[in-house]
Short mmCIF file of C-alpha atoms in Angstrom, two decimals:
data_model
loop_
_atom_site.label_atom_id
_atom_site.label_comp_id
_atom_site.label_asym_id
_atom_site.label_seq_id
_atom_site.Cartn_x
_atom_site.Cartn_y
_atom_site.Cartn_z
CA UNK A 25 0.00 0.00 0.00
CA UNK A 26 2.35 2.67 -1.12
CA UNK A 27 3.37 3.81 -4.59
CA UNK A 28 0.90 3.17 -7.34
CA UNK A 29 1.60 3.23 -11.03
CA UNK A 30 -0.60 4.53 -13.77
CA UNK A 31 -1.00 3.71 -17.41
CA UNK A 32 -2.40 5.01 -20.65
CA UNK A 33 -5.14 3.18 -22.44
CA UNK A 34 -4.87 3.12 -26.18
CA UNK A 35 -7.25 1.26 -28.45
CA UNK A 36 -4.25 -0.85 -29.53
CA UNK A 37 -3.72 -1.99 -25.98
CA UNK A 38 -6.24 -4.81 -26.13
CA UNK A 39 -7.16 -5.77 -22.63
CA UNK A 40 -4.75 -3.46 -20.85
CA UNK A 41 -3.92 0.16 -20.20
CA UNK A 42 -0.37 0.98 -21.26
CA UNK A 43 2.02 2.10 -18.51
CA UNK A 44 3.43 5.58 -18.97
CA UNK A 45 6.51 7.38 -17.88
CA UNK A 46 5.03 9.10 -14.86
CA UNK A 47 3.24 5.97 -13.86
CA UNK A 48 5.73 3.16 -13.45
CA UNK A 49 6.03 2.57 -9.71
CA UNK A 50 9.42 3.37 -8.24
CA UNK A 51 8.97 0.38 -6.00
CA UNK A 52 6.49 -1.27 -3.72
CA UNK A 53 4.46 -4.44 -3.69
CA UNK A 54 2.08 -5.60 -4.95
CA UNK A 55 3.09 -4.76 -8.51
CA UNK A 56 0.78 -2.54 -10.52
CA UNK A 57 -1.66 -4.08 -12.99
CA UNK A 58 -2.96 -2.40 -16.10
CA UNK A 59 -5.64 -4.97 -16.89
CA UNK A 60 -8.80 -3.20 -17.98
CA UNK A 61 -11.18 -5.88 -16.73
CA UNK A 62 -9.57 -5.82 -13.30
CA UNK A 63 -9.69 -2.02 -13.20
CA UNK A 64 -13.37 -2.00 -14.15
CA UNK A 65 -14.24 -4.65 -11.56
CA UNK A 66 -12.59 -2.67 -8.76
CA UNK A 67 -14.24 0.57 -9.88
CA UNK A 68 -17.66 -1.05 -10.21
CA UNK A 69 -17.55 -2.65 -6.73
CA UNK A 70 -17.45 0.77 -5.01
CA UNK A 71 -19.30 4.04 -5.39
CA UNK A 72 -17.28 6.40 -3.21
CA UNK A 73 -13.88 7.53 -4.47
CA UNK A 74 -11.29 9.93 -3.11
CA UNK A 75 -10.78 12.78 -5.55
CA UNK A 76 -7.54 14.75 -5.31
CA UNK A 77 -6.83 18.10 -6.88
CA UNK A 78 -4.51 21.04 -6.28
CA UNK A 79 -5.78 24.29 -4.81
CA UNK A 80 -3.41 27.20 -4.21
CA UNK A 81 -0.50 24.80 -4.66
CA UNK A 82 -1.66 22.40 -1.95
CA UNK A 83 -3.37 19.04 -2.33
CA UNK A 84 -7.03 18.54 -1.45
CA UNK A 85 -8.62 15.08 -1.15
CA UNK A 86 -12.40 14.77 -0.87
CA UNK A 87 -14.63 11.71 -0.77
CA UNK A 88 -17.26 11.78 -3.46
CA UNK A 89 -19.64 9.56 -5.40
CA UNK A 90 -18.76 8.46 -8.91
CA UNK A 91 -20.18 6.48 -11.78
CA UNK A 92 -18.62 4.73 -14.77
CA UNK A 93 -19.80 4.63 -18.37
CA UNK A 94 -17.37 2.57 -20.44
CA UNK A 95 -14.00 4.30 -20.28
CA UNK A 96 -15.33 7.43 -18.60
CA UNK A 97 -15.83 8.24 -14.93
CA UNK A 98 -18.28 10.88 -13.76
CA UNK A 99 -18.31 12.85 -10.53
CA UNK A 100 -21.05 15.28 -9.63
CA UNK A 101 -21.63 18.02 -7.15
CA UNK A 102 -23.11 21.43 -6.60
CA UNK A 103 -22.32 23.96 -9.31
CA UNK A 104 -20.84 26.05 -6.50
CA UNK A 105 -18.36 23.45 -5.27
CA UNK A 106 -14.74 24.37 -5.74
CA UNK A 107 -13.38 21.42 -7.72
CA UNK A 108 -16.34 21.46 -10.09
CA UNK A 109 -15.97 25.21 -10.66
CA UNK A 110 -12.22 24.74 -11.18
CA UNK A 111 -12.85 22.14 -13.87
CA UNK A 112 -14.29 24.89 -16.06
CA UNK A 113 -17.30 24.67 -18.31
CA UNK A 114 -16.10 26.24 -21.52
CA UNK A 115 -14.52 24.12 -24.22
CA UNK A 116 -11.35 26.21 -24.08
CA UNK A 117 -10.94 25.82 -20.32
CA UNK A 118 -7.85 23.84 -19.40
CA UNK A 119 -9.73 21.49 -17.07
CA UNK A 120 -8.72 20.37 -13.61
CA UNK A 121 -5.83 17.90 -13.11
CA UNK A 122 -7.11 15.26 -10.72
CA UNK A 123 -6.20 11.93 -9.22
CA UNK A 124 -9.17 9.70 -8.49
CA UNK A 125 -8.53 6.73 -6.21
CA UNK A 126 -10.82 3.86 -5.20
CA UNK A 127 -9.85 1.41 -2.47
CA UNK A 128 -11.45 -1.71 -1.02
CA UNK A 129 -10.00 -3.03 2.24
CA UNK A 130 -10.48 -6.81 2.26
CA UNK A 131 -8.70 -7.83 5.43
CA UNK A 132 -5.90 -7.44 7.91
CA UNK A 133 -2.75 -9.52 7.48
CA UNK A 134 -1.26 -10.20 10.90
CA UNK A 135 2.33 -11.41 10.79
CA UNK A 136 4.42 -12.57 13.74
CA UNK A 137 6.68 -9.57 13.07
CA UNK A 138 5.33 -6.03 13.28
CA UNK A 139 7.23 -5.23 10.07
CA UNK A 140 5.30 -7.72 7.95
CA UNK A 141 1.84 -6.64 9.03
CA UNK A 142 -0.16 -5.71 5.96
CA UNK A 143 -3.61 -5.24 4.49
CA UNK A 144 -5.37 -7.15 1.75
CA UNK A 145 -6.86 -4.59 -0.58
CA UNK A 146 -7.85 -3.70 -4.13
CA UNK A 147 -7.24 -0.20 -5.41
CA UNK A 148 -7.38 1.77 -8.62
CA UNK A 149 -5.64 5.09 -9.25
CA UNK A 150 -6.71 7.25 -12.18
CA UNK A 151 -4.72 10.31 -13.27
CA UNK A 152 -6.10 12.79 -15.71
CA UNK A 153 -7.75 16.11 -16.43
CA UNK A 154 -11.38 16.46 -15.39
CA UNK A 155 -13.69 18.60 -17.50
CA UNK A 156 -17.21 19.79 -16.92
CA UNK A 157 -19.90 18.01 -18.86
CA UNK A 158 -21.99 20.59 -20.69
CA UNK A 159 -23.87 18.43 -23.20
CA UNK A 160 -27.35 17.91 -21.67
CA UNK A 161 -27.66 14.33 -22.93
CA UNK A 162 -24.26 13.34 -21.58
CA UNK A 163 -25.14 15.03 -18.28
CA UNK A 164 -28.32 13.00 -17.95
CA UNK A 165 -26.48 9.81 -18.87
CA UNK A 166 -23.83 10.61 -16.26
CA UNK A 167 -26.39 11.27 -13.52
CA UNK A 168 -28.16 8.00 -14.29
CA UNK A 169 -24.80 6.25 -14.16
CA UNK A 170 -24.06 7.77 -10.75
CA UNK A 171 -27.31 6.43 -9.32
CA UNK A 172 -27.02 3.05 -11.05
CA UNK A 173 -23.39 2.67 -10.01
CA UNK A 174 -24.51 2.57 -6.38
CA UNK A 175 -27.69 0.59 -7.01
CA UNK A 176 -27.99 -1.06 -10.42
CA UNK A 177 -31.47 -0.44 -11.80
CA UNK A 178 -32.29 2.44 -9.48
CA UNK A 179 -32.32 5.26 -12.04
CA UNK A 180 -35.36 3.72 -13.73
CA UNK A 181 -37.15 3.57 -10.37
CA UNK A 182 -36.79 7.19 -9.27
CA UNK A 183 -37.89 10.58 -10.50
CA UNK A 184 -35.29 11.95 -12.95
CA UNK A 185 -33.76 15.34 -12.28
CA UNK A 186 -35.88 18.25 -13.45
CA UNK A 187 -34.54 21.35 -15.19
CA UNK A 188 -33.89 23.20 -11.93
CA UNK A 189 -32.06 20.26 -10.40
CA UNK A 190 -30.02 19.74 -13.55
CA UNK A 191 -29.01 23.38 -13.51
CA UNK A 192 -27.91 23.11 -9.88
CA UNK A 193 -25.78 20.05 -10.55
CA UNK A 194 -22.35 20.10 -12.11
CA UNK A 195 -20.84 16.93 -13.54
CA UNK A 196 -17.21 16.40 -14.39
CA UNK A 197 -15.80 13.70 -16.63
CA UNK A 198 -12.50 11.88 -16.29
CA UNK A 199 -11.38 9.54 -19.05
CA UNK A 200 -9.84 6.21 -18.09
CA UNK A 201 -6.49 6.64 -19.82
CA UNK A 202 -3.79 6.76 -17.17
CA UNK A 203 -4.93 3.99 -14.90
CA UNK A 204 -3.47 1.28 -12.74
CA UNK A 205 -4.67 -1.22 -10.18
CA UNK A 206 -3.03 -2.83 -7.20
CA UNK A 207 -4.33 -5.94 -5.48
CA UNK A 208 -2.92 -7.63 -2.40
CA UNK A 209 -4.44 -11.00 -1.53
CA UNK A 210 -3.43 -14.08 0.38
CA UNK A 211 -1.67 -14.79 3.61
CA UNK A 212 1.27 -13.74 5.69
CA UNK A 213 4.76 -13.12 4.31
CA UNK A 214 7.13 -13.87 7.11
CA UNK A 215 10.86 -14.19 7.74
CA UNK A 216 11.60 -17.92 8.05
CA UNK A 217 13.26 -17.40 11.42
CA UNK A 218 10.07 -15.83 12.80
CA UNK A 219 7.83 -18.83 12.10
CA UNK A 220 8.49 -20.34 15.53
CA UNK A 221 7.55 -17.18 17.43
CA UNK A 222 4.60 -17.66 19.80
CA UNK A 223 2.42 -15.00 18.15
CA UNK A 224 -0.85 -15.75 16.35
CA UNK A 225 -0.52 -15.10 12.62
CA UNK A 226 -3.02 -15.14 9.81
CA UNK A 227 -5.64 -13.08 8.04
CA UNK A 228 -8.69 -11.35 9.47
CA UNK A 229 -11.09 -10.89 6.53
CA UNK A 230 -13.10 -7.68 6.45
CA UNK A 231 -16.57 -8.05 5.00
CA UNK A 232 -18.92 -5.23 3.96
CA UNK A 233 -22.56 -6.02 3.46
CA UNK A 234 -25.89 -4.27 3.49
CA UNK A 235 -28.03 -4.47 6.61
CA UNK A 236 -31.81 -4.50 6.69
CA UNK A 237 -33.33 -1.73 4.59
CA UNK A 238 -34.99 1.02 6.66
CA UNK A 239 -38.08 2.39 4.88
CA UNK A 240 -38.67 6.13 4.91
CA UNK A 241 -41.20 7.09 7.60
CA UNK A 242 -43.48 8.51 4.91
CA UNK A 243 -43.27 5.47 2.65
CA UNK A 244 -46.62 4.23 1.38
CA UNK A 245 -46.88 0.76 2.98
CA UNK A 246 -48.07 -0.65 -0.33
CA UNK A 247 -44.63 0.06 -1.89
CA UNK A 248 -42.63 -3.12 -1.41
CA UNK A 249 -38.84 -3.34 -1.34
CA UNK A 250 -37.90 -3.73 -5.03
CA UNK A 251 -36.07 -6.86 -6.15
CA UNK A 252 -32.97 -4.89 -7.19
CA UNK A 253 -32.62 -3.69 -3.58
CA UNK A 254 -33.47 -7.00 -1.96
CA UNK A 255 -30.75 -8.59 -4.12
CA UNK A 256 -27.97 -6.37 -2.75
CA UNK B 7 -20.07 14.65 0.18
CA UNK B 8 -18.43 17.59 -1.46
CA UNK B 9 -16.53 20.52 -0.05
CA UNK B 10 -14.95 20.00 3.32
CA UNK B 11 -13.68 22.63 5.66
CA UNK B 12 -10.63 22.48 7.85
CA UNK B 13 -9.61 24.09 11.07
CA UNK B 14 -6.64 24.90 13.22
CA UNK B 15 -6.35 23.46 16.67
CA UNK B 16 -5.03 25.82 19.28
CA UNK B 17 -4.69 24.96 22.96
CA UNK B 18 -7.23 27.71 23.64
CA UNK B 19 -9.78 25.96 21.51
CA UNK B 20 -10.95 23.56 24.18
CA UNK B 21 -12.75 20.70 22.55
CA UNK B 22 -12.56 21.98 19.00
CA UNK B 23 -10.19 22.77 16.17
CA UNK B 24 -10.51 26.38 15.04
CA UNK B 25 -11.71 26.95 11.47
CA UNK B 26 -9.22 28.79 9.26
CA UNK B 27 -9.48 30.91 6.20
CA UNK B 28 -8.67 28.21 3.71
CA UNK B 29 -10.93 25.81 5.45
CA UNK B 30 -14.38 27.28 5.68
CA UNK B 31 -16.52 25.37 3.20
CA UNK B 32 -17.84 27.42 0.33
CA UNK B 33 -21.03 25.39 0.56
CA UNK B 34 -22.31 21.91 0.89
CA UNK B 35 -24.10 19.82 3.45
CA UNK B 36 -23.57 18.42 5.97
CA UNK B 37 -21.86 21.33 7.66
CA UNK B 38 -18.27 20.87 8.78
CA UNK B 39 -17.53 20.08 12.42
CA UNK B 40 -14.34 20.95 14.26
CA UNK B 41 -15.06 18.88 17.34
CA UNK B 42 -11.89 17.13 18.44
CA UNK B 43 -13.63 14.15 20.00
CA UNK B 44 -15.63 13.54 16.84
CA UNK B 45 -12.51 13.87 14.68
CA UNK B 46 -10.61 11.39 16.85
CA UNK B 47 -13.47 8.90 16.83
CA UNK B 48 -13.67 8.93 13.02
CA UNK B 49 -9.89 8.61 12.68
CA UNK B 50 -9.71 5.78 15.21
CA UNK B 51 -12.46 3.73 13.57
CA UNK B 52 -10.40 3.28 10.36
CA UNK B 53 -6.81 2.42 9.55
CA UNK B 54 -6.60 3.15 5.83
CA UNK B 55 -6.55 6.77 4.73
CA UNK B 56 -6.19 8.45 1.35
CA UNK B 57 -3.07 10.60 1.31
CA UNK B 58 -2.86 13.36 -1.27
CA UNK B 59 0.25 15.24 -2.31
CA UNK B 60 1.47 17.18 -5.33
CA UNK B 61 4.05 15.73 -7.70
CA UNK B 62 5.23 17.71 -10.74
CA UNK B 63 2.28 20.04 -10.23
CA UNK B 64 -0.33 17.26 -10.36
CA UNK B 65 -2.25 15.64 -7.52
CA UNK B 66 -1.53 12.08 -6.39
CA UNK B 67 -3.85 10.20 -4.02
CA UNK B 68 -2.69 6.91 -2.52
CA UNK B 69 -4.33 4.61 0.03
CA UNK B 70 -2.09 3.99 3.01
CA UNK B 71 -2.16 2.84 6.62
CA UNK B 72 -1.99 5.38 9.41
CA UNK B 73 -1.86 5.58 13.17
CA UNK B 74 -2.73 8.30 15.68
CA UNK B 75 -0.86 9.34 18.81
CA UNK B 76 -2.69 12.23 20.46
CA UNK B 77 -2.69 15.12 18.01
CA UNK B 78 -0.29 13.49 15.58
CA UNK B 79 -0.92 11.12 12.69
CA UNK B 80 1.77 8.80 11.36
CA UNK B 81 2.07 7.21 7.94
CA UNK B 82 4.81 4.78 7.06
CA UNK B 83 6.30 3.26 3.95
CA UNK B 84 9.46 2.19 2.24
CA UNK B 85 12.33 4.69 2.47
CA UNK B 86 12.29 4.58 -1.34
CA UNK B 87 8.66 5.58 -1.76
CA UNK B 88 8.12 8.90 -3.41
CA UNK B 89 5.95 10.78 -0.90
CA UNK B 90 8.14 9.68 1.99
CA UNK B 91 11.29 10.81 0.19
CA UNK B 92 9.60 14.07 -0.72
CA UNK B 93 8.83 14.73 2.94
CA UNK B 94 12.56 15.13 3.57
CA UNK B 95 14.48 13.92 6.56
CA UNK B 96 16.58 16.92 7.49
CA UNK B 97 15.29 19.44 9.96
CA UNK B 98 15.69 22.22 7.39
CA UNK B 99 13.69 20.38 4.72
CA UNK B 100 10.43 22.15 3.91
CA UNK B 101 8.34 19.01 4.32
CA UNK B 102 5.58 17.75 2.06
CA UNK B 103 2.20 19.51 1.90
CA UNK B 104 -0.43 16.81 2.18
CA UNK B 105 -4.14 16.29 2.58
CA UNK B 106 -5.06 13.15 4.51
CA UNK B 107 -8.66 12.02 4.27
CA UNK B 108 -10.49 9.22 6.08
CA UNK B 109 -14.01 8.18 5.08
CA UNK B 110 -16.49 5.65 6.43
CA UNK B 111 -19.48 4.84 4.22
CA UNK B 112 -22.39 3.97 6.51
CA UNK B 113 -25.22 3.50 4.07
CA UNK B 114 -27.06 4.46 0.95
CA UNK B 115 -29.87 7.00 1.13
CA UNK B 116 -32.43 6.24 -1.56
CA UNK B 117 -34.81 9.06 -2.27
CA UNK B 118 -37.80 8.99 -4.58
CA UNK B 119 -36.00 11.59 -6.71
CA UNK B 120 -32.62 10.82 -8.28
CA UNK B 121 -31.44 14.27 -7.20
CA UNK B 122 -31.84 13.56 -3.49
CA UNK B 123 -29.99 10.25 -3.47
CA UNK B 124 -27.17 10.45 -0.97
CA UNK B 125 -24.80 8.52 1.24
CA UNK B 126 -24.54 8.37 5.00
CA UNK B 127 -20.89 8.80 5.87
CA UNK B 128 -18.33 10.09 8.32
CA UNK B 129 -15.19 11.75 7.03
CA UNK B 130 -12.21 13.69 8.32
CA UNK B 131 -9.95 15.89 6.20
CA UNK B 132 -6.54 16.93 7.55
CA UNK B 133 -4.42 19.56 5.82
CA UNK B 134 -0.82 20.11 6.75
CA UNK B 135 2.85 19.58 6.07
CA UNK B 136 4.19 16.06 6.61
CA UNK B 137 7.75 15.63 7.86
CA UNK B 138 9.90 12.56 8.22
CA UNK B 139 10.32 11.24 11.72
CA UNK B 140 14.03 10.88 12.46
CA UNK B 141 14.03 10.48 16.24
CA UNK B 142 14.40 6.71 16.85
CA UNK B 143 12.11 6.70 19.89
CA UNK B 144 9.36 8.58 18.06
CA UNK B 145 9.77 6.23 15.10
CA UNK B 146 9.28 3.19 17.29
CA UNK B 147 6.28 4.80 18.98
CA UNK B 148 4.82 5.61 15.57
CA UNK B 149 5.27 2.07 14.25
CA UNK B 150 3.63 0.63 17.37
CA UNK B 151 0.79 3.09 16.88
CA UNK B 152 0.33 1.99 13.27
CA UNK B 153 -0.03 -1.66 14.32
CA UNK B 154 -2.20 -0.87 17.34
CA UNK B 155 -4.40 1.47 15.31
CA UNK B 156 -5.51 -1.50 13.21
CA UNK B 157 -5.59 -4.00 16.07
CA UNK B 158 -5.42 -2.55 19.60
CA UNK B 159 -2.94 -4.55 21.65
CA UNK B 160 -1.20 -6.16 18.69
CA UNK B 161 2.17 -4.38 18.97
CA UNK B 162 2.84 -6.12 22.29
CA UNK B 163 2.08 -9.51 20.69
CA UNK B 164 4.43 -9.34 17.70
CA UNK B 165 8.16 -9.11 17.16
CA UNK B 166 9.22 -5.44 17.11
CA UNK B 167 11.10 -4.14 14.10
CA UNK B 168 14.83 -4.84 14.19
CA UNK B 169 17.52 -2.37 13.16
CA UNK B 170 17.45 -3.42 9.51
CA UNK B 171 13.67 -3.18 9.30
CA UNK B 172 13.68 0.21 11.04
CA UNK B 173 16.26 1.48 8.56
CA UNK B 174 14.13 0.31 5.64
CA UNK B 175 11.01 2.02 6.97
CA UNK B 176 10.29 5.71 6.67
CA UNK B 177 7.67 7.35 8.87
CA UNK B 178 6.10 10.73 8.29
CA UNK B 179 4.23 12.79 10.83
CA UNK B 180 1.26 15.07 10.27
CA UNK B 181 0.02 17.25 13.12
CA UNK B 182 -3.72 17.53 13.67
CA UNK B 183 -4.01 21.29 13.31
CA UNK B 184 -6.10 22.04 10.25
CA UNK B 185 -8.83 19.48 10.61
CA UNK B 186 -12.52 19.13 9.98
CA UNK B 187 -15.11 16.39 10.02
CA UNK B 188 -18.31 15.86 8.09
CA UNK B 189 -21.03 13.46 9.11
CA UNK B 190 -24.24 12.66 7.28
CA UNK B 191 -26.73 10.49 9.14
CA UNK B 192 -30.43 9.84 9.08
CA UNK B 193 -33.03 9.38 6.43
CA UNK B 194 -34.22 10.75 3.16
CA UNK B 195 -34.56 14.45 2.38
CA UNK B 196 -37.30 14.74 -0.19
CA UNK B 197 -39.30 17.40 -1.97
CA UNK B 198 -42.79 17.36 -0.42
CA UNK B 199 -44.41 16.91 -3.82
CA UNK B 200 -42.38 13.72 -4.38
CA UNK B 201 -43.66 11.90 -1.29
CA UNK B 202 -46.55 10.32 -3.18
CA UNK B 203 -44.36 8.88 -5.96
CA UNK B 204 -44.53 5.09 -6.21
CA UNK B 205 -40.78 4.55 -5.60
CA UNK B 206 -39.34 2.81 -2.56
CA UNK B 207 -37.42 5.24 -0.37
CA UNK B 208 -35.29 4.76 2.70
CA UNK B 209 -31.83 3.87 3.91
CA UNK B 210 -29.77 0.79 3.14
CA UNK B 211 -27.23 0.54 5.98
CA UNK B 212 -23.75 -0.65 5.04
CA UNK B 213 -22.05 -2.72 7.72
CA UNK B 214 -18.38 -3.68 7.86
CA UNK B 215 -17.34 -6.50 10.13
CA UNK B 216 -14.56 -9.02 10.46
CA UNK B 217 -15.12 -12.56 9.22
CA UNK B 218 -13.65 -15.69 10.71
CA UNK B 219 -9.90 -15.41 11.29
CA UNK B 220 -7.83 -17.59 8.91
CA UNK B 221 -4.72 -18.92 10.69
CA UNK B 222 -1.42 -18.97 8.82
CA UNK B 223 -0.70 -22.44 7.34
CA UNK B 224 2.48 -22.60 9.44
CA UNK B 225 0.81 -21.55 12.67
CA UNK B 226 1.68 -23.74 15.65
CA UNK B 227 -1.72 -25.28 16.56
CA UNK B 228 -1.04 -24.57 20.22
CA UNK B 229 -1.21 -20.81 19.54
CA UNK B 230 -4.82 -19.84 20.19
CA UNK B 231 -6.57 -16.81 18.71
CA UNK B 232 -5.78 -14.01 21.18
CA UNK B 233 -8.61 -12.28 23.02
CA UNK B 234 -7.83 -8.92 21.41
CA UNK B 235 -8.48 -10.50 17.98
CA UNK B 236 -11.50 -12.54 19.04
CA UNK B 237 -13.02 -9.30 20.36
CA UNK B 238 -12.89 -7.53 17.00
#
């Protein structure tokens, strides 16, 4: 869980993003992967990312919802929010350099030595320039994707944004071009001479799951929990 | 889940960090909190943060482990890793401006309108300048804190780092000075005219818990699962 590499996707790349100069990791394990299917699977299993950008020369990292449509990620927010304003809305605007990172923590790896303690995880790091989405059709598609990314099928079972809501919402787009994934799985890596130490060692899996759905207090009792929610 | 404010902690502040100029949110709900106890509780309930820094003018966001000792956070990594090298190890080094963000996702908020979909979450954003820890005692304290942050009591039940491991590990420190928290809890916020729509609405809680511990294949069968792990 340290340095992460990035990569550029070209159509020629087949199933992988292509590593780029700024993106080869200096070191660190696990090694970076540029496999597109792996990247998509990690992105699609979460709906909150950490979005980094630079403001007045200093880094800012904010948690935010995202959605994916093919090789594009979308992030939305109030039209007044700083990163969305900074992304610009005119075609000639330079856009906002961002780093969008998604991480799943899958378990704790407890070694006999403090040094070899680790975490099983899956992460994706995307570098690029975010730009505001101004095309109304793309904006609607992006907002549907944001809702469906969290709950597949939900956008069809909710009231779409009206003109006022659309106007109050800014959406930025980030293309999946410079992308890498890192995945750590499995058990303990230990120095051979530590194996006889009297400390428990192994993996403590971390599991995230949905609890029982809590209906809104004003929900019409005749509205049952939809199948797409019950299936989560 | 958008703009987050930060704050400066002064001894005069009592139980709160003091908001600063660069840290008052431009907008966004929930409002930022500067309550120290709340900040600590959010930080202590996680052990993976997203660390942002600037490299060649562009943002980088990496997931990494952290620990807390009072009003200081520690992050560790290989001495060769880029952010740790950039933090510098000499007293006169300027240090590395960072933004360290911790987020818990507690549930999905499903409104009848797509616009009012939301997430229940708790997050902390820390701004500051990270510096390498060079004092050997502080480094050992920090490494213990990193292990104990994930599993309280674990540092006493594992082999401490030896000289070679200590030399290979870099630790950076970030003081809790410019800090804020955001917490969204509760149910759906809905336009009154949407209440009669035939869509299910409510909250889907997201629960993280540990699964059954998986012992290392080489574990001496006489070593039982310690109480501090069974309690997690």
